[in-house]
Amino acid sequence: MVLSAARQHLLGGIRLGACGQHLLGGSRPGAWGQNLLRGIGSVYTAAKGFQEKEIREKLQAFPGGSIDLVKQESGIAVLTVNNPARMNAFSGSMMVELEERVSQLEEWTEGKGLIIQGAAGTFCSGSDLNAVRAISNPQDGMKMCTFMQNALTRLLRLPLLSVALVEGNALGGGAELTTACDFRLMAPGGVIQFVHKHMGLVPGWGGAARLVRIVGGQNALKMLGGALKIDPEMGLQIGLADRVLEGSLAGSGANALLEAEQWLGCYTAGPAPVIRAIKSVVVSGRELPLEVALGTERDVFGTVWGGPANLQALATKAKHK
Ligand SMILES: C[C@@H](C(=O)O)C(=O)SCCNC(=O)CCNC(=O)[C@H](O)C(C)(C)COP(=O)(O)OP(=O)(O)OC[C@H]1O[C@@H](n2cnc3c(N)ncnc32)[C@H](O)[C@@H]1OP(=O)(O)O
């Protein structure tokens, strides 16, 4: 399918430069403002019958793989889903580790961006089916899903601009993980597929709720109802993907990551307090009723107004030509 230049522009098509115009397809901060700036936004820990400690122990009984976090001087962290022998499926211990890494990122006050990737050139094939089989009763399933909803909600609310770097397959829970990032970059050959219907399931990690907000209800229904394989072209078309990586660079691990870092760097350039405030006002606008979001925006505005970056810009009489 040939996309018009304007459509490509809106969809973040591959012909735009790395820093091209990828437009989107005063007081002490109040509680929401403070929470948003700290990136803490758990709403699930009070869910009925949910004992985090109990489910954490249960999940630890299914070990394997790891979730690796590298925080870089650039302010961009890289989180790697690392279980290549199982196509980076999430073991129980990896679910627990993911939540721990999110906690570490919530405390990382210098951070501006985050890239989530899978090890060895493929993204993530969802839950480890061996663990799933062992806890395939409704009670345990509910607990696991609540734990992951909590972790992924907090991940999306981090005051960091986040990117899912999709090489290879993002299946089931792996597809859900991509929706817990602000942006999705797809390598040629990459696939995002909500395979849940084929498993007799629906998404339970918050992936359906987030998907509707990203691609709209019609597209979400088609993706879930048809368990559609979304390739990069289709991803761009429906607004699921923000960019397709260059073919020459993608598929070669470090290069794909480098390209993703360059892309993200266009948006994270600048002082951390400002970038974090940008993410915070977008999170509040995305999640809160308008009146509440406006209040939060005022709170966050108050953290940057008259701040060092603002004063410096005023002193240099910046022109925006
Ligand atoms: C919805 C949800 C939830 O919990 O809420 C979920 O995410 S359920 C999980 C949804 N995901 C799935 O159903 C993924 C099922 N797997 C696949 O479709 C396939 O394995 C692909 C991921 C497309 C890769 O196929 P390909 O032919 O390239 O490799 P392969 O099948 O030989 O896979 C390599 C090894 O990874 C393992 N493997 C792959 N995906 C796995 C998974 N999710 N859990 C446990 N092991 C998995 C395979 O069994 C195999 O192990 P051995 O070498 O030992 O045989």
Coordinates of C-alpha atoms and ligand atoms in Angstrom, one line a residue:
M1 CA 0.0 0.0 0.0
V2 CA 1.3 3.5 -0.9
L3 CA 0.7 6.1 1.7
S4 CA 0.5 9.8 0.8
A5 CA 3.3 12.0 2.1
A6 CA 1.0 13.7 4.5
R7 CA -0.2 10.4 5.9
Q8 CA 3.3 9.1 6.2
H9 CA 4.1 12.3 8.1
L10 CA 1.2 11.8 10.5
L11 CA 2.0 8.1 10.9
G12 CA 5.7 8.7 11.4
G13 CA 6.6 7.0 8.1
I14 CA 10.1 5.7 7.4
R15 CA 11.0 8.5 5.0
L16 CA 11.1 11.1 7.7
G17 CA 14.5 12.0 9.1
A18 CA 15.4 10.6 12.5
C19 CA 14.5 14.0 14.1
G20 CA 11.7 14.7 11.5
Q21 CA 8.5 16.3 12.5
H22 CA 6.9 13.3 14.2
L23 CA 3.8 15.0 15.3
L24 CA 1.4 12.8 17.1
G25 CA -0.4 11.0 14.7
G26 CA 2.9 27.9 40.0
S27 CA 2.5 26.3 43.1
R28 CA 3.7 23.3 45.0
P29 CA 2.5 20.2 43.1
G30 CA -0.7 18.6 44.4
A31 CA -0.8 14.9 45.2
W32 CA -1.5 13.9 41.6
G33 CA 1.2 16.2 40.3
Q34 CA 3.7 14.9 42.8
N35 CA 2.9 11.3 42.1
L36 CA 3.1 11.9 38.3
L37 CA 6.5 13.5 38.6
R38 CA 7.7 10.6 40.7
G39 CA 6.1 8.2 38.2
I40 CA 4.2 6.4 40.9
G41 CA 0.7 5.5 40.0
S42 CA -0.3 2.1 41.3
V43 CA -4.1 1.8 41.4
Y44 CA -4.3 -2.0 41.7
T45 CA -2.7 -2.9 44.9
A46 CA -6.1 -2.5 46.7
A47 CA -7.8 -4.9 44.3
K48 CA -10.1 -7.3 46.1
G49 CA -8.4 -10.3 47.4
F50 CA -5.1 -9.3 46.0
Q51 CA -2.1 -10.2 48.2
E52 CA 1.0 -9.0 46.5
K53 CA 3.4 -10.9 48.7
E54 CA 1.5 -14.2 48.1
I55 CA 1.4 -13.9 44.4
R56 CA 5.1 -12.8 44.3
E57 CA 6.1 -16.0 46.2
K58 CA 4.0 -18.1 43.8
L59 CA 5.5 -16.5 40.7
Q60 CA 9.0 -17.0 42.1
A61 CA 8.3 -20.8 41.9
F62 CA 8.6 -20.5 38.1
P63 CA 12.2 -19.3 37.6
G64 CA 14.1 -18.7 34.4
G65 CA 15.4 -15.8 32.4
S66 CA 15.9 -12.3 33.6
I67 CA 14.8 -8.7 33.1
D68 CA 18.0 -6.6 32.7
L69 CA 18.2 -2.9 33.2
V70 CA 21.0 -0.6 32.1
K71 CA 20.6 3.1 33.0
Q72 CA 22.8 5.2 30.7
E73 CA 24.5 8.6 31.1
S74 CA 22.3 9.8 28.2
G75 CA 19.3 9.5 30.5
I76 CA 17.9 6.7 28.3
A77 CA 17.7 3.3 30.0
V78 CA 17.5 0.0 28.2
L79 CA 15.3 -2.8 29.6
T80 CA 15.9 -6.3 28.1
V81 CA 13.5 -9.2 28.3
N82 CA 16.0 -11.9 28.5
N83 CA 14.9 -15.5 28.1
P84 CA 16.0 -16.4 24.5
A85 CA 15.6 -20.2 24.9
R86 CA 11.9 -19.6 25.2
M87 CA 11.6 -16.7 22.7
N88 CA 11.8 -14.3 25.7
A89 CA 8.6 -15.7 27.3
F90 CA 7.9 -14.3 30.8
S91 CA 8.7 -16.8 33.5
G92 CA 7.2 -16.1 37.0
S93 CA 10.5 -14.8 38.3
M94 CA 10.7 -12.4 35.3
M95 CA 7.3 -11.0 36.2
V96 CA 8.6 -10.2 39.7
E97 CA 11.8 -8.8 38.3
L98 CA 9.9 -6.6 35.9
E99 CA 8.0 -5.0 38.9
E100 CA 11.3 -4.5 40.7
R101 CA 12.9 -2.8 37.6
V102 CA 9.9 -0.5 37.4
S103 CA 10.4 0.4 41.1
Q104 CA 14.1 1.2 40.3
L105 CA 13.0 3.4 37.3
E106 CA 10.5 5.2 39.5
E107 CA 13.5 6.2 41.7
W108 CA 15.7 7.2 38.8
T109 CA 15.3 11.0 39.0
E110 CA 17.9 11.7 36.2
G111 CA 16.0 9.5 33.7
K112 CA 14.4 10.8 30.5
G113 CA 13.8 7.8 28.3
L114 CA 13.4 4.1 28.3
I115 CA 13.7 1.4 25.5
I116 CA 12.3 -2.0 26.0
Q117 CA 13.7 -4.8 23.8
G118 CA 13.9 -8.5 23.7
A119 CA 17.2 -10.5 23.8
A120 CA 18.6 -12.1 20.6
G121 CA 16.5 -10.3 18.0
T122 CA 13.0 -11.1 19.1
F123 CA 10.7 -9.2 21.4
C124 CA 8.7 -11.5 23.7
S125 CA 6.4 -14.4 23.3
G126 CA 4.1 -13.6 26.3
S127 CA 3.7 -15.7 29.4
D128 CA 5.9 -18.8 29.8
L129 CA 3.4 -21.5 28.8
N130 CA 4.9 -23.9 31.3
A131 CA 4.1 -21.6 34.2
V132 CA 0.7 -20.8 32.6
R133 CA -0.2 -24.5 32.6
A134 CA 0.8 -24.9 36.3
I135 CA -1.4 -22.0 37.4
S136 CA -4.3 -22.4 35.0
N137 CA -7.0 -22.0 37.6
P138 CA -9.1 -18.8 37.7
Q139 CA -7.8 -17.7 41.2
D140 CA -4.1 -17.9 40.3
G141 CA -4.8 -16.4 36.9
M142 CA -6.5 -13.4 38.4
K143 CA -3.7 -12.8 40.8
M144 CA -1.1 -13.0 38.1
C145 CA -3.1 -10.7 35.9
T146 CA -3.5 -8.2 38.7
F147 CA 0.2 -8.3 39.5
M148 CA 1.1 -7.6 35.8
Q149 CA -1.6 -4.9 35.4
N150 CA -0.1 -3.1 38.3
A151 CA 3.5 -3.5 37.0
L152 CA 2.6 -2.4 33.4
T153 CA 0.4 0.5 34.6
R154 CA 3.3 1.8 36.6
L155 CA 5.6 1.2 33.7
L156 CA 3.5 3.4 31.3
R157 CA 3.1 6.1 34.0
L158 CA 6.9 6.5 34.5
P159 CA 8.0 10.1 33.8
L160 CA 10.2 8.7 31.0
L161 CA 9.4 8.6 27.2
S162 CA 9.3 4.9 26.6
V163 CA 9.7 2.9 23.4
A164 CA 9.0 -0.8 22.7
L165 CA 11.6 -1.9 20.1
V166 CA 9.9 -4.7 18.3
E167 CA 12.2 -7.1 16.5
G168 CA 10.7 -10.5 15.7
N169 CA 7.6 -11.5 17.5
A170 CA 5.6 -9.7 20.2
L171 CA 2.9 -12.3 21.0
G172 CA 0.2 -12.5 23.7
G173 CA 1.6 -10.8 26.8
G174 CA 4.5 -9.6 24.7
A175 CA 2.0 -7.6 22.5
E176 CA 0.4 -6.3 25.7
L177 CA 3.9 -5.2 26.9
T178 CA 4.3 -3.1 23.8
T179 CA 1.2 -1.1 24.7
A180 CA 2.7 -0.2 28.1
C181 CA 5.2 2.0 26.2
D182 CA 4.5 5.4 24.8
F183 CA 5.9 4.5 21.4
R184 CA 6.4 1.3 19.3
L185 CA 9.2 1.1 16.8
M186 CA 9.1 -2.0 14.5
A187 CA 11.9 -3.6 12.7
P188 CA 11.2 -5.0 9.2
G189 CA 9.8 -8.5 9.8
G190 CA 8.5 -7.6 13.2
V191 CA 5.0 -8.8 14.3
I192 CA 2.7 -7.7 17.0
Q193 CA 0.0 -10.2 17.6
F194 CA -2.6 -10.5 20.3
V195 CA -2.9 -14.3 20.1
H196 CA -5.2 -14.5 23.1
K197 CA -8.2 -15.7 21.2
H198 CA -6.3 -18.7 20.0
M199 CA -5.5 -19.4 23.6
G200 CA -9.1 -19.2 24.7
L201 CA -8.3 -15.9 26.5
V202 CA -8.6 -12.2 26.3
P203 CA -5.7 -9.9 27.3
G204 CA -5.4 -9.5 31.1
W205 CA -2.3 -7.4 31.6
G206 CA -4.3 -4.2 30.7
G207 CA -3.4 -4.7 27.0
A208 CA -7.0 -4.4 25.7
A209 CA -7.7 -1.2 27.6
R210 CA -4.5 0.4 26.4
L211 CA -4.9 -1.0 22.8
V212 CA -8.3 0.7 22.5
R213 CA -6.7 4.0 23.5
I214 CA -3.9 3.6 20.9
V215 CA -5.7 2.3 17.8
G216 CA -9.4 2.9 18.7
G217 CA -12.2 0.4 19.4
Q218 CA -12.8 -0.7 15.8
N219 CA -9.1 -1.6 15.2
A220 CA -8.8 -3.2 18.6
L221 CA -11.8 -5.4 17.9
K222 CA -10.4 -6.5 14.6
M223 CA -6.9 -7.2 16.2
L224 CA -8.3 -9.2 19.1
G225 CA -11.2 -10.9 17.2
G226 CA -9.0 -11.9 14.3
A227 CA -5.8 -12.4 16.4
L228 CA -4.3 -10.4 13.5
K229 CA -0.6 -10.4 12.8
I230 CA 0.3 -6.7 12.6
D231 CA 3.3 -6.2 10.5
P232 CA 5.2 -2.8 10.4
E233 CA 3.2 -1.5 7.4
M234 CA -0.2 -2.2 9.0
G235 CA 1.2 -1.0 12.3
L236 CA 1.9 2.4 10.8
Q237 CA -1.4 2.5 9.1
I238 CA -3.5 2.0 12.3
G239 CA -1.2 4.1 14.5
L240 CA 0.1 1.1 16.5
A241 CA 3.7 1.7 15.2
D242 CA 5.3 5.1 15.3
R243 CA 8.2 4.2 13.0
V244 CA 9.6 1.3 11.0
L245 CA 13.3 0.9 11.5
E246 CA 15.6 1.2 8.4
G247 CA 16.0 -2.2 6.8
S248 CA 19.8 -1.8 6.6
L249 CA 20.1 -1.3 10.3
A250 CA 17.4 -3.5 11.7
G251 CA 17.6 -7.1 12.6
S252 CA 21.2 -6.7 13.7
G253 CA 20.7 -6.3 17.4
A254 CA 22.9 -3.5 18.5
N255 CA 22.2 -1.5 15.3
A256 CA 18.5 -1.6 15.8
L257 CA 19.0 -0.5 19.4
L258 CA 21.3 2.3 18.2
E259 CA 18.6 3.4 15.7
A260 CA 16.0 3.4 18.4
E261 CA 18.2 5.4 20.7
Q262 CA 18.7 8.0 18.0
W263 CA 15.0 8.2 17.3
L264 CA 14.2 8.6 21.0
G265 CA 17.0 11.0 21.5
C266 CA 15.2 13.5 19.4
Y267 CA 12.4 13.7 22.0
T268 CA 14.5 13.3 25.1
A269 CA 17.0 16.1 24.2
G270 CA 16.9 18.7 26.9
P271 CA 17.0 18.9 30.7
A272 CA 15.5 16.0 32.6
P273 CA 13.0 18.0 34.7
V274 CA 11.4 19.4 31.5
I275 CA 11.2 16.1 29.7
R276 CA 9.8 14.4 32.8
A277 CA 7.2 17.2 33.1
I278 CA 6.2 16.7 29.5
K279 CA 5.5 13.0 30.1
S280 CA 3.7 13.8 33.3
V281 CA 1.2 16.3 31.7
V282 CA 0.6 13.8 28.9
V283 CA -0.1 11.0 31.4
S284 CA -2.6 13.2 33.3
G285 CA -4.2 14.3 30.1
R286 CA -4.4 10.7 28.9
E287 CA -5.8 9.2 32.1
L288 CA -7.7 11.9 34.1
P289 CA -11.0 13.7 33.6
L290 CA -10.4 17.1 32.1
E291 CA -10.9 19.2 35.2
V292 CA -8.5 17.1 37.2
A293 CA -6.0 16.9 34.4
L294 CA -6.0 20.7 34.1
G295 CA -5.3 21.0 37.8
T296 CA -2.4 18.5 37.5
E297 CA -1.1 20.4 34.5
R298 CA -1.0 23.6 36.6
D299 CA 0.9 21.7 39.3
V300 CA 3.4 20.3 36.9
F301 CA 3.8 23.7 35.2
G302 CA 4.7 25.1 38.6
T303 CA 7.7 22.8 38.8
V304 CA 9.3 24.2 35.6
W305 CA 8.1 27.8 35.5
G306 CA 11.1 29.9 36.7
G307 CA 13.2 26.8 36.8
P308 CA 16.8 26.7 35.4
A309 CA 15.9 25.8 31.9
N310 CA 13.1 28.4 31.7
L311 CA 15.4 31.2 33.1
Q312 CA 18.2 30.2 30.7
A313 CA 15.8 30.3 27.7
L314 CA 14.6 33.7 28.8
A315 CA 18.1 35.0 29.2
T316 CA 19.2 33.8 25.7
K317 CA 16.1 35.3 24.1
A318 CA 15.5 32.1 22.1
K319 CA 13.9 32.4 18.7
H320 CA 11.9 29.5 17.4
K321 CA 12.4 29.9 13.6
Ligands
LIG1 C1 -2.1 -14.3 26.9 C2 -1.1 -14.7 27.7 C3 -1.3 -14.5 29.1 O1 -0.6 -15.2 29.9 O2 -2.2 -13.8 29.5 C4 0.1 -15.3 27.1 O3 1.0 -14.5 26.8 S1 0.0 -16.9 26.7 C5 1.4 -17.1 25.7 C6 1.2 -16.6 24.3 N1 2.4 -17.0 23.4 C7 2.4 -18.1 22.7 O4 1.4 -18.9 22.7 C8 3.7 -18.4 21.9 C9 3.7 -19.8 21.4 N2 5.0 -20.0 20.6 C10 5.0 -19.7 19.3 O5 4.0 -19.4 18.7 C11 6.3 -20.0 18.7 O6 7.2 -20.7 19.6 C12 7.1 -18.7 18.2 C13 7.2 -17.7 19.3 C14 6.3 -18.1 17.0 C15 8.5 -19.1 17.7 O7 8.4 -20.1 16.8 P1 9.7 -20.8 16.2 O8 9.4 -21.9 15.3 O9 10.6 -19.7 15.7 O10 10.5 -21.3 17.5 P2 10.1 -22.5 18.5 O11 8.6 -22.7 18.5 O12 10.9 -23.7 18.2 O13 10.4 -21.8 19.9 C16 11.7 -21.9 20.5 C17 11.5 -22.4 21.8 O14 10.8 -21.4 22.6 C18 9.7 -22.0 23.3 N3 8.7 -21.0 23.5 C19 8.2 -20.1 22.6 N4 7.3 -19.4 23.2 C20 7.1 -19.9 24.4 C21 6.2 -19.5 25.5 N5 5.3 -18.5 25.4 N6 6.3 -20.2 26.6 C22 7.2 -21.2 26.7 N7 8.1 -21.6 25.8 C23 8.0 -20.9 24.6 C24 9.3 -23.1 22.3 O15 8.6 -24.1 23.0 C25 10.7 -23.6 21.9 O16 11.2 -24.4 23.0 P3 11.8 -25.9 22.7 O17 13.0 -25.6 21.8 O18 12.2 -26.4 24.1 O19 10.7 -26.7 22.1

